[in-house]
Tab-separated table of C-alpha atoms and ligand atoms in Angstrom:
chain	number	residue	atom	x	y	z
A	1	UNK	CA	80.467	121.555	40.888
A	2	UNK	CA	83.354	119.511	42.347
A	3	UNK	CA	85.263	122.641	43.162
A	4	UNK	CA	82.246	124.178	44.798
A	5	UNK	CA	81.680	121.094	46.967
A	6	UNK	CA	85.264	120.875	48.166
A	7	UNK	CA	85.229	124.600	48.855
A	8	UNK	CA	82.134	124.140	50.920
A	9	UNK	CA	83.741	121.284	52.893
A	10	UNK	CA	86.817	123.423	53.410
A	11	UNK	CA	84.691	126.227	54.742
A	12	UNK	CA	82.851	123.873	57.067
A	13	UNK	CA	86.164	122.493	58.435
A	14	UNK	CA	87.414	126.038	58.905
A	15	UNK	CA	84.266	126.980	60.752
A	16	UNK	CA	84.511	123.969	63.076
A	17	UNK	CA	88.191	124.662	63.756
A	18	UNK	CA	87.396	128.290	64.472
A	19	UNK	CA	84.603	127.328	66.844
A	20	UNK	CA	86.787	124.833	68.674
A	21	UNK	CA	89.484	127.471	68.863
A	22	UNK	CA	86.991	129.949	70.194
A	23	UNK	CA	85.769	127.535	72.799
A	24	UNK	CA	88.860	125.721	73.958
A	25	UNK	CA	92.050	126.837	72.306
A	26	UNK	CA	92.986	129.469	74.837
A	27	UNK	CA	92.142	127.680	78.054
A	28	UNK	CA	94.750	125.412	79.515
A	29	UNK	CA	93.721	122.724	81.927
A	30	UNK	CA	95.310	119.344	82.667
A	31	UNK	CA	93.426	116.681	80.765
A	32	UNK	CA	93.500	113.959	83.424
A	33	UNK	CA	94.297	114.065	87.102
A	34	UNK	CA	94.267	111.603	89.952
A	35	UNK	CA	92.796	112.729	93.237
A	36	UNK	CA	93.349	110.718	96.428
A	37	UNK	CA	90.105	109.973	98.231
A	38	UNK	CA	89.247	111.759	101.495
A	39	UNK	CA	91.798	114.519	100.876
A	40	UNK	CA	91.310	118.057	99.565
A	41	UNK	CA	92.038	118.473	95.885
A	42	UNK	CA	92.570	121.603	93.790
A	43	UNK	CA	91.591	121.956	90.121
A	44	UNK	CA	93.198	124.686	88.057
A	45	UNK	CA	92.426	126.282	84.675
A	46	UNK	CA	93.982	129.297	83.032
A	47	UNK	CA	93.034	131.461	80.085
A	48	UNK	CA	95.192	133.539	77.797
A	49	UNK	CA	93.543	136.850	77.146
A	50	UNK	CA	94.037	138.965	74.071
A	51	UNK	CA	94.365	142.718	74.016
A	52	UNK	CA	91.136	144.468	74.828
A	53	UNK	CA	89.496	141.410	76.317
A	54	UNK	CA	88.285	141.518	79.873
A	55	UNK	CA	87.327	138.642	82.096
A	56	UNK	CA	83.809	139.111	83.424
A	57	UNK	CA	83.020	135.828	85.085
A	58	UNK	CA	84.451	132.374	85.776
A	59	UNK	CA	82.199	129.358	86.102
A	60	UNK	CA	82.997	125.792	87.014
A	61	UNK	CA	80.704	122.911	86.101
A	62	UNK	CA	80.762	119.592	87.937
A	63	UNK	CA	80.614	116.060	86.564
A	64	UNK	CA	76.849	116.440	85.975
A	65	UNK	CA	77.356	119.765	84.166
A	66	UNK	CA	75.753	121.563	87.129
A	67	UNK	CA	77.277	124.842	88.283
A	68	UNK	CA	79.819	124.046	90.961
A	69	UNK	CA	81.080	127.542	91.575
A	70	UNK	CA	80.961	130.912	89.852
A	71	UNK	CA	82.430	134.312	90.586
A	72	UNK	CA	83.512	137.616	89.109
A	73	UNK	CA	87.263	137.980	89.336
A	74	UNK	CA	88.318	140.607	91.885
A	75	UNK	CA	84.966	140.501	93.652
A	76	UNK	CA	85.069	138.176	96.659
A	77	UNK	CA	81.378	138.731	97.427
A	78	UNK	CA	80.330	137.401	94.037
A	79	UNK	CA	81.471	133.837	94.815
A	80	UNK	CA	78.585	131.407	94.879
A	81	UNK	CA	78.444	127.684	94.574
A	82	UNK	CA	78.107	124.316	96.229
A	83	UNK	CA	79.426	124.084	99.749
A	84	UNK	CA	81.796	121.145	99.259
A	85	UNK	CA	84.056	123.346	97.103
A	86	UNK	CA	85.795	126.626	97.735
A	87	UNK	CA	87.656	129.160	95.658
A	88	UNK	CA	91.409	128.820	96.036
A	89	UNK	CA	93.790	131.688	95.558
A	90	UNK	CA	95.376	131.781	92.125
A	91	UNK	CA	97.351	134.119	89.861
A	92	UNK	CA	95.656	136.489	87.418
A	93	UNK	CA	93.805	134.790	84.551
A	94	UNK	CA	93.929	131.497	86.392
A	95	UNK	CA	91.141	129.952	88.365
A	96	UNK	CA	91.499	127.333	91.063
A	97	UNK	CA	88.864	125.586	93.137
A	98	UNK	CA	89.370	123.151	95.959
A	99	UNK	CA	87.135	120.173	96.633
A	100	UNK	CA	87.282	120.040	100.423
A	101	UNK	CA	87.197	116.260	100.719
A	102	UNK	CA	87.281	114.114	97.613
A	103	UNK	CA	84.784	111.255	97.490
A	104	UNK	CA	83.910	108.551	94.991
A	105	UNK	CA	81.141	110.753	93.518
A	106	UNK	CA	83.626	113.471	92.579
A	107	UNK	CA	85.060	111.301	89.835
A	108	UNK	CA	84.372	112.631	86.345
A	109	UNK	CA	85.035	115.605	84.107
A	110	UNK	CA	84.980	119.213	85.276
A	111	UNK	CA	84.552	122.201	83.005
A	112	UNK	CA	85.893	125.670	83.626
A	113	UNK	CA	84.338	128.478	81.637
A	114	UNK	CA	85.840	131.944	81.289
A	115	UNK	CA	83.336	134.577	80.155
A	116	UNK	CA	85.352	137.159	78.240
A	117	UNK	CA	84.117	140.495	77.027
A	118	UNK	CA	83.525	141.118	74.163
A	119	UNK	CA	84.588	137.800	72.607
A	120	UNK	CA	82.459	135.347	74.590
A	121	UNK	CA	83.179	132.183	76.508
A	122	UNK	CA	86.260	129.973	76.485
A	123	UNK	CA	86.293	126.644	78.256
A	124	UNK	CA	88.587	123.875	79.383
A	125	UNK	CA	88.077	120.453	80.859
A	126	UNK	CA	89.829	118.276	83.399
A	127	UNK	CA	88.843	114.707	84.136
A	128	UNK	CA	89.394	113.449	87.648
A	129	UNK	CA	90.030	109.863	88.707
A	130	UNK	CA	89.567	109.268	92.411
A	131	UNK	CA	92.199	106.932	93.806
A	132	UNK	CA	92.965	105.202	97.080
A	133	UNK	CA	95.737	103.135	98.578
A	134	UNK	CA	95.448	99.927	100.524
A	135	UNK	CA	96.535	100.527	104.092
A	136	UNK	CA	97.372	97.864	106.668
A	137	UNK	CA	98.209	97.652	110.343
A	138	UNK	CA	101.840	97.340	111.290
A	139	UNK	CA	103.251	93.803	111.660
A	140	UNK	CA	101.684	91.768	114.434
A	141	UNK	CA	102.560	89.124	116.942
A	142	UNK	CA	100.152	86.620	118.379
A	143	UNK	CA	100.513	84.059	121.110
A	144	UNK	CA	99.909	80.526	119.922
A	145	UNK	CA	96.426	79.395	120.962
A	146	UNK	CA	95.128	82.945	121.279
A	147	UNK	CA	93.527	85.223	118.696
A	148	UNK	CA	95.016	87.371	115.935
A	149	UNK	CA	93.285	90.042	113.870
A	150	UNK	CA	94.732	91.434	110.668
A	151	UNK	CA	93.164	94.488	109.060
A	152	UNK	CA	93.379	96.115	105.675
A	153	UNK	CA	91.467	99.047	104.267
A	154	UNK	CA	90.792	100.718	100.937
A	155	UNK	CA	88.958	104.026	100.649
A	156	UNK	CA	86.850	103.307	97.568
A	157	UNK	CA	84.608	100.300	98.286
A	158	UNK	CA	82.434	101.328	95.313
A	159	UNK	CA	85.232	100.279	92.974
A	160	UNK	CA	86.029	96.974	94.685
A	161	UNK	CA	84.868	93.713	93.130
A	162	UNK	CA	86.410	91.362	95.661
A	163	UNK	CA	88.987	91.050	98.418
A	164	UNK	CA	91.329	88.061	98.628
A	165	UNK	CA	93.618	87.206	101.547
A	166	UNK	CA	96.693	85.076	100.876
A	167	UNK	CA	99.206	83.614	103.273
A	168	UNK	CA	102.887	83.281	102.420
A	169	UNK	CA	104.767	81.036	104.823
A	170	UNK	CA	108.336	81.881	105.884
A	171	UNK	CA	109.406	79.111	103.464
A	172	UNK	CA	107.765	81.030	100.617
A	173	UNK	CA	104.708	78.849	100.011
A	174	UNK	CA	101.650	80.857	99.112
A	175	UNK	CA	98.045	79.788	99.702
A	176	UNK	CA	94.696	81.502	99.527
A	177	UNK	CA	93.012	81.857	102.917
A	178	UNK	CA	89.730	83.666	102.399
A	179	UNK	CA	87.886	85.983	100.059
A	180	UNK	CA	84.877	88.238	99.989
A	181	UNK	CA	83.132	89.341	96.817
A	182	UNK	CA	80.396	91.866	96.216
A	183	UNK	CA	76.916	90.444	96.827
A	184	UNK	CA	78.104	87.211	98.445
A	185	UNK	CA	79.248	85.798	101.775
A	186	UNK	CA	82.847	85.634	102.935
A	187	UNK	CA	84.491	82.421	101.703
A	188	UNK	CA	87.005	80.588	103.870
A	189	UNK	CA	89.251	78.034	102.200
A	190	UNK	CA	88.754	74.475	103.559
A	191	UNK	CA	92.070	74.182	105.484
A	192	UNK	CA	91.189	77.313	107.445
A	193	UNK	CA	87.499	76.701	108.086
A	194	UNK	CA	86.484	76.822	111.724
A	195	UNK	CA	89.384	78.937	112.882
A	196	UNK	CA	89.492	81.797	110.400
A	197	UNK	CA	86.829	84.468	109.869
A	198	UNK	CA	86.597	87.319	107.379
A	199	UNK	CA	84.510	90.462	107.756
A	200	UNK	CA	81.854	91.144	105.109
A	201	UNK	CA	83.194	94.523	104.032
A	202	UNK	CA	84.665	95.812	100.796
A	203	UNK	CA	86.479	98.686	102.472
A	204	UNK	CA	87.717	97.606	105.905
A	205	UNK	CA	88.620	93.965	105.747
A	206	UNK	CA	89.458	92.055	108.893
A	207	UNK	CA	90.850	88.541	108.979
A	208	UNK	CA	90.581	86.875	112.372
A	209	UNK	CA	92.447	83.712	113.306
A	210	UNK	CA	91.556	81.868	116.498
A	211	UNK	CA	93.250	79.825	117.826
A	212	UNK	CA	96.512	80.922	116.242
A	213	UNK	CA	98.854	78.061	115.322
A	214	UNK	CA	102.616	78.233	114.831
A	215	UNK	CA	102.123	77.537	111.108
A	216	UNK	CA	100.060	80.728	110.790
A	217	UNK	CA	103.292	82.689	110.981
A	218	UNK	CA	104.291	84.493	107.804
A	219	UNK	CA	103.011	87.341	105.702
A	220	UNK	CA	99.431	87.971	104.642
A	221	UNK	CA	98.567	89.825	101.457
A	222	UNK	CA	95.200	91.482	101.193
A	223	UNK	CA	94.360	92.025	97.572
A	224	UNK	CA	91.570	94.340	96.436
A	225	UNK	CA	90.332	93.650	92.902
A	226	UNK	CA	89.228	97.044	91.692
A	227	UNK	CA	87.339	97.895	88.550
A	228	UNK	CA	89.327	100.672	86.975
A	229	UNK	CA	92.628	100.479	88.766
A	230	UNK	CA	93.269	96.749	88.712
A	231	UNK	CA	94.489	94.804	91.711
A	232	UNK	CA	95.741	96.749	94.711
A	233	UNK	CA	97.372	95.018	97.608
A	234	UNK	CA	99.326	95.379	100.797
A	235	UNK	CA	101.201	93.020	103.104
A	236	UNK	CA	101.095	92.481	106.859
A	237	UNK	CA	103.280	89.949	108.658
A	238	UNK	CA	102.395	87.843	111.672
A	239	UNK	CA	104.807	86.310	114.150
A	240	UNK	CA	103.557	83.581	116.427
A	241	UNK	CA	104.905	83.221	119.903
A	242	UNK	CA	104.888	80.295	122.274
A	243	UNK	CA	105.478	81.621	125.769
A	244	UNK	CA	108.042	79.886	128.002
A	245	UNK	CA	107.102	77.927	131.141
A	246	UNK	CA	110.577	77.572	132.641
A	247	UNK	CA	111.619	74.907	135.146
A	248	UNK	CA	114.682	74.453	137.274
A	249	UNK	CA	116.183	71.112	138.214
A	250	UNK	CA	119.460	70.294	139.924
A	251	UNK	CA	121.610	67.444	141.108
A	252	UNK	CA	124.873	66.998	142.983
A	253	UNK	CA	127.500	65.945	140.483
A	254	UNK	CA	130.478	65.602	142.818
A	255	UNK	CA	130.804	66.282	146.516
A	256	UNK	CA	129.972	69.923	147.194
A	257	UNK	CA	129.227	70.758	143.566
A	258	UNK	CA	125.729	71.142	142.192
A	259	UNK	CA	124.671	71.296	138.569
A	260	UNK	CA	121.473	73.246	137.938
A	261	UNK	CA	119.480	73.325	134.713
A	262	UNK	CA	117.009	76.005	133.815
A	263	UNK	CA	114.923	74.831	130.848
A	264	UNK	CA	112.394	76.632	128.694
A	265	UNK	CA	110.486	75.698	125.567
A	266	UNK	CA	109.360	78.713	123.575
A	267	UNK	CA	109.142	80.446	120.246
A	268	UNK	CA	111.272	82.376	119.480
A	269	UNK	CA	113.996	80.934	121.784
A	270	UNK	CA	114.078	82.484	125.246
A	271	UNK	CA	117.128	84.109	126.748
A	272	UNK	CA	118.099	82.639	130.114
A	273	UNK	CA	120.241	84.423	132.669
A	274	UNK	CA	121.073	83.457	136.220
A	275	UNK	CA	120.721	85.821	139.087
A	276	UNK	CA	123.024	84.836	141.952
A	277	UNK	CA	122.550	87.255	144.797
A	278	UNK	CA	125.725	89.097	145.933
A	279	UNK	CA	128.026	86.204	145.399
A	280	UNK	CA	130.395	84.617	142.999
A	281	UNK	CA	130.660	81.106	144.199
A	282	UNK	CA	129.512	79.909	140.802
A	283	UNK	CA	131.973	77.736	139.003
A	284	UNK	CA	132.284	79.542	135.744
A	285	UNK	CA	129.616	81.119	133.557
A	286	UNK	CA	126.441	79.198	132.668
A	287	UNK	CA	126.473	77.027	129.578
A	288	UNK	CA	123.509	77.464	127.259
A	289	UNK	CA	122.336	74.983	124.656
A	290	UNK	CA	119.533	75.456	122.156
A	291	UNK	CA	117.669	72.454	120.789
A	292	UNK	CA	115.139	73.218	118.019
A	293	UNK	CA	112.023	71.070	118.406
A	294	UNK	CA	110.100	69.677	115.456
A	295	UNK	CA	107.077	71.903	116.036
A	296	UNK	CA	108.836	75.235	115.587
A	297	UNK	CA	109.658	75.812	119.245
A	298	UNK	CA	113.137	75.747	120.742
A	299	UNK	CA	114.245	74.108	123.955
A	300	UNK	CA	116.823	76.239	125.723
A	301	UNK	CA	118.834	74.714	128.593
A	302	UNK	CA	121.098	76.860	130.680
A	303	UNK	CA	123.373	74.873	132.967
A	304	UNK	CA	124.985	76.501	135.961
A	305	UNK	CA	127.478	74.785	138.220
A	306	UNK	CA	127.677	76.064	141.783
A	307	UNK	CA	129.173	75.103	145.093
A	308	UNK	CA	126.485	73.479	147.208
A	309	UNK	CA	127.130	75.803	150.156
A	310	UNK	CA	125.921	78.690	148.052
A	311	UNK	CA	122.333	77.529	147.965
A	312	UNK	CA	122.050	77.677	151.742
A	313	UNK	CA	123.255	81.271	151.912
A	314	UNK	CA	121.894	83.204	148.964
A	315	UNK	CA	118.991	83.136	146.572
A	316	UNK	CA	119.710	81.662	143.154
A	317	UNK	CA	117.245	82.498	140.407
A	318	UNK	CA	116.933	81.687	136.767
A	319	UNK	CA	115.489	84.609	134.791
A	320	UNK	CA	113.802	83.841	131.489
A	321	UNK	CA	113.456	86.737	129.049
A	322	UNK	CA	111.115	86.465	126.085
A	323	UNK	CA	109.771	88.959	123.530
A	324	UNK	CA	106.223	87.915	124.338
A	325	UNK	CA	106.565	88.660	128.065
A	326	UNK	CA	106.282	92.051	129.689
A	327	UNK	CA	108.745	91.098	132.403
A	328	UNK	CA	111.021	88.064	132.716
A	329	UNK	CA	109.836	84.944	134.513
A	330	UNK	CA	111.943	84.199	137.593
A	331	UNK	CA	112.324	80.669	138.911
A	332	UNK	CA	114.042	80.282	142.232
A	333	UNK	CA	116.003	77.078	142.899
A	334	UNK	CA	116.542	77.678	146.583
A	335	UNK	CA	115.877	75.759	149.698
A	336	UNK	CA	115.719	79.199	151.308
A	337	UNK	CA	112.238	80.450	152.072
A	338	UNK	CA	110.909	82.462	149.197
A	339	UNK	CA	109.796	86.056	149.574
A	340	UNK	CA	106.171	85.209	148.899
A	341	UNK	CA	106.166	82.709	151.724
A	342	UNK	CA	107.801	85.245	154.065
A	343	UNK	CA	105.083	87.770	153.262
A	344	UNK	CA	102.372	85.156	153.775
A	345	UNK	CA	103.754	84.271	157.195
A	346	UNK	CA	104.048	87.928	158.220
A	347	UNK	CA	100.499	88.713	157.116
A	348	UNK	CA	99.111	85.699	158.976
A	349	UNK	CA	100.988	86.683	162.151
A	350	UNK	CA	99.732	90.266	162.031
A	351	UNK	CA	96.158	89.094	161.417
A	352	UNK	CA	96.344	86.682	164.342
A	353	UNK	CA	97.640	89.460	166.614
A	354	UNK	CA	94.799	91.754	165.548
A	355	UNK	CA	92.147	89.136	166.268
A	356	UNK	CA	93.690	88.455	169.673
A	357	UNK	CA	93.723	92.138	170.665
A	358	UNK	CA	90.133	92.519	169.494
A	359	UNK	CA	89.072	89.598	171.685
A	360	UNK	CA	90.955	91.115	174.589
A	361	UNK	CA	89.171	94.463	174.160
A	362	UNK	CA	85.749	92.860	173.907
A	363	UNK	CA	86.448	90.813	177.016
A	364	UNK	CA	87.514	93.992	178.878
A	365	UNK	CA	84.400	95.913	177.775
A	366	UNK	CA	82.162	93.019	178.725
A	367	UNK	CA	83.713	92.844	182.206
A	368	UNK	CA	83.202	96.581	182.746
A	369	UNK	CA	79.560	96.362	181.615
A	370	UNK	CA	79.009	93.553	184.043
A	371	UNK	CA	80.699	95.562	186.813
A	372	UNK	CA	78.446	98.562	186.064
A	373	UNK	CA	75.353	96.355	186.060
A	374	UNK	CA	76.267	94.952	189.441
A	375	UNK	CA	76.562	98.439	191.026
B	1	NAG	C1	78.255	117.710	79.941
B	1	NAG	O1	78.398	118.435	78.757
B	1	NAG	C2	79.272	117.894	77.802
B	1	NAG	C3	79.312	118.813	76.602
B	1	NAG	O2	79.556	120.089	77.015
B	1	NAG	C4	78.789	116.509	77.396
B	1	NAG	O3	79.710	115.909	76.516
B	1	NAG	C5	78.662	115.646	78.626
B	1	NAG	O4	78.109	114.383	78.298
B	1	NAG	C6	77.751	116.315	79.643
B	1	NAG	N1	77.760	115.511	80.833
B	1	NAG	C7	76.638	115.226	81.533
B	1	NAG	C8	76.810	114.379	82.724
B	1	NAG	O5	75.548	115.637	81.219
B	2	NAG	C1	107.020	93.302	108.542
B	2	NAG	O1	107.712	92.085	108.515
B	2	NAG	C2	108.358	91.797	107.283
B	2	NAG	C3	108.951	90.419	107.351
B	2	NAG	O2	109.046	89.928	108.633
B	2	NAG	C4	109.416	92.860	107.006
B	2	NAG	O3	110.024	92.614	105.777
B	2	NAG	C5	108.757	94.218	107.005
B	2	NAG	O4	109.716	95.218	106.861
B	2	NAG	C6	107.977	94.450	108.287
B	2	NAG	N1	107.241	95.680	108.180
B	2	NAG	C7	107.200	96.593	109.162
B	2	NAG	C8	106.397	97.795	108.894
B	2	NAG	O5	107.771	96.433	110.219
B	3	NAG	C1	120.989	69.306	132.434
B	3	NAG	O1	120.893	69.192	131.033
B	3	NAG	C2	121.853	68.328	130.448
B	3	NAG	C3	121.607	68.358	128.963
B	3	NAG	O2	121.885	69.623	128.444
B	3	NAG	C4	121.735	66.940	130.996
B	3	NAG	O3	122.728	66.152	130.442
B	3	NAG	C5	121.849	66.981	132.520
B	3	NAG	O4	121.620	65.698	133.031
B	3	NAG	C6	120.834	67.936	133.071
B	3	NAG	N1	120.985	68.059	134.507
B	3	NAG	C7	119.956	68.145	135.349
B	3	NAG	C8	120.294	68.362	136.774
B	3	NAG	O5	118.800	68.043	134.967
B	4	NAG	C1	134.872	86.348	144.152
B	4	NAG	O1	135.790	85.254	144.083
B	4	NAG	C2	137.123	85.623	144.190
B	4	NAG	C3	137.968	84.360	144.094
B	4	NAG	O2	137.641	83.639	142.990
B	4	NAG	C4	137.411	86.364	145.505
B	4	NAG	O3	138.734	86.765	145.580
B	4	NAG	C5	136.475	87.518	145.628
B	4	NAG	O4	136.614	88.153	146.866
B	4	NAG	C6	135.016	87.108	145.419
B	4	NAG	N1	134.139	88.257	145.433
B	4	NAG	C7	133.030	88.289	146.158
B	4	NAG	C8	132.235	89.575	146.022
B	4	NAG	O5	132.647	87.404	146.840
């Protein structure tokens, strides 16, 4: 009795093994694959045929076990299936299909079935995990007092539980700024309330700061808490600028010698150069000093010593270069009439002349009319 029972069990095990072998043993397919979202992705299966076996048909089933694509090898016209997939070229006894654009719904297990004659069907399975990366803008700069927008995106909002934005100051201190979780409103941490906003999106997240303060400088991490893949994050750095408003002042230090200062407060420090038109009556190169201010800005003073006669003859300008400016700011220190004033005077003169000639013409015409009327 015992022997019979164990024999029976043995037979059953053999039968199961044989069936599994029949179904799966000869199909090779990768067990798990990761497919990046929004890109095409190709799935491949191959079968090892035995002598005398012929391959009649290949079928692919999707994650819902619905037919995705089927065809008879060597017969292009026999291909039929869903339109978001296409048959890819592959070697003999291998089948490859391409999902044109992978989406969240394509996640799951795919079955490839090879119908062999006369032995029957063999199948393999590949399970697909759809993945995405967090992408950010390139580093940004913002002018203090203005607005800054930082954006982050992740292609699989369906998998996102919440988004958290953190700020890391240049000194390395890290604080949470804002967060947005599924089925709730964006949350702004108390120190940032009133000047920071967060978009209510689990895919494209935008953090807006207005007005930007110098302390907002640093790097921002946007962290997506995802279900299956854990936290995913990316970093974007913000530089804050304070634009210069340069000024020039000067005084006579000894007879015939003038000391001129060009000063600018900015962040980062401005570069000051002097532009002395066609002349070299400066007494040595300018001397520049940088004085860091408590608020993160830097006062730059460039001191130029010139002979006083120079100012009467040529234009002396201080040019302030700054990363946040498209072109340098020029400040003239001359007693000479500036170009703008010259233009203004010229324009006024021309306008006056025009008006006068117009009056003259009208007067002439009027006289002639009167003459004609009299005759
Ligand atoms: C598809 O079929 C397999 C068995 O072949 C089964 O394990 C799986 O649960 C089915 N999937 C769906 C979505 O019906
Ligand atoms: C952004 O800025 C940080 C720090 O300032 C730097 O480490 C990083 O390389 C920058 N990234 C890009 C893309 O410029
Ligand atoms: C120029 O700046 C220096 C300080 O760097 C100061 O001592 C000097 O008085 C200033 N001169 C003028 C003309 O403002
Ligand atoms: C510049 O100054 C030197 C003397 O220091 C003089 O010899 C030279 O001619 C000057 N050049 C110009 C262009 O004025």
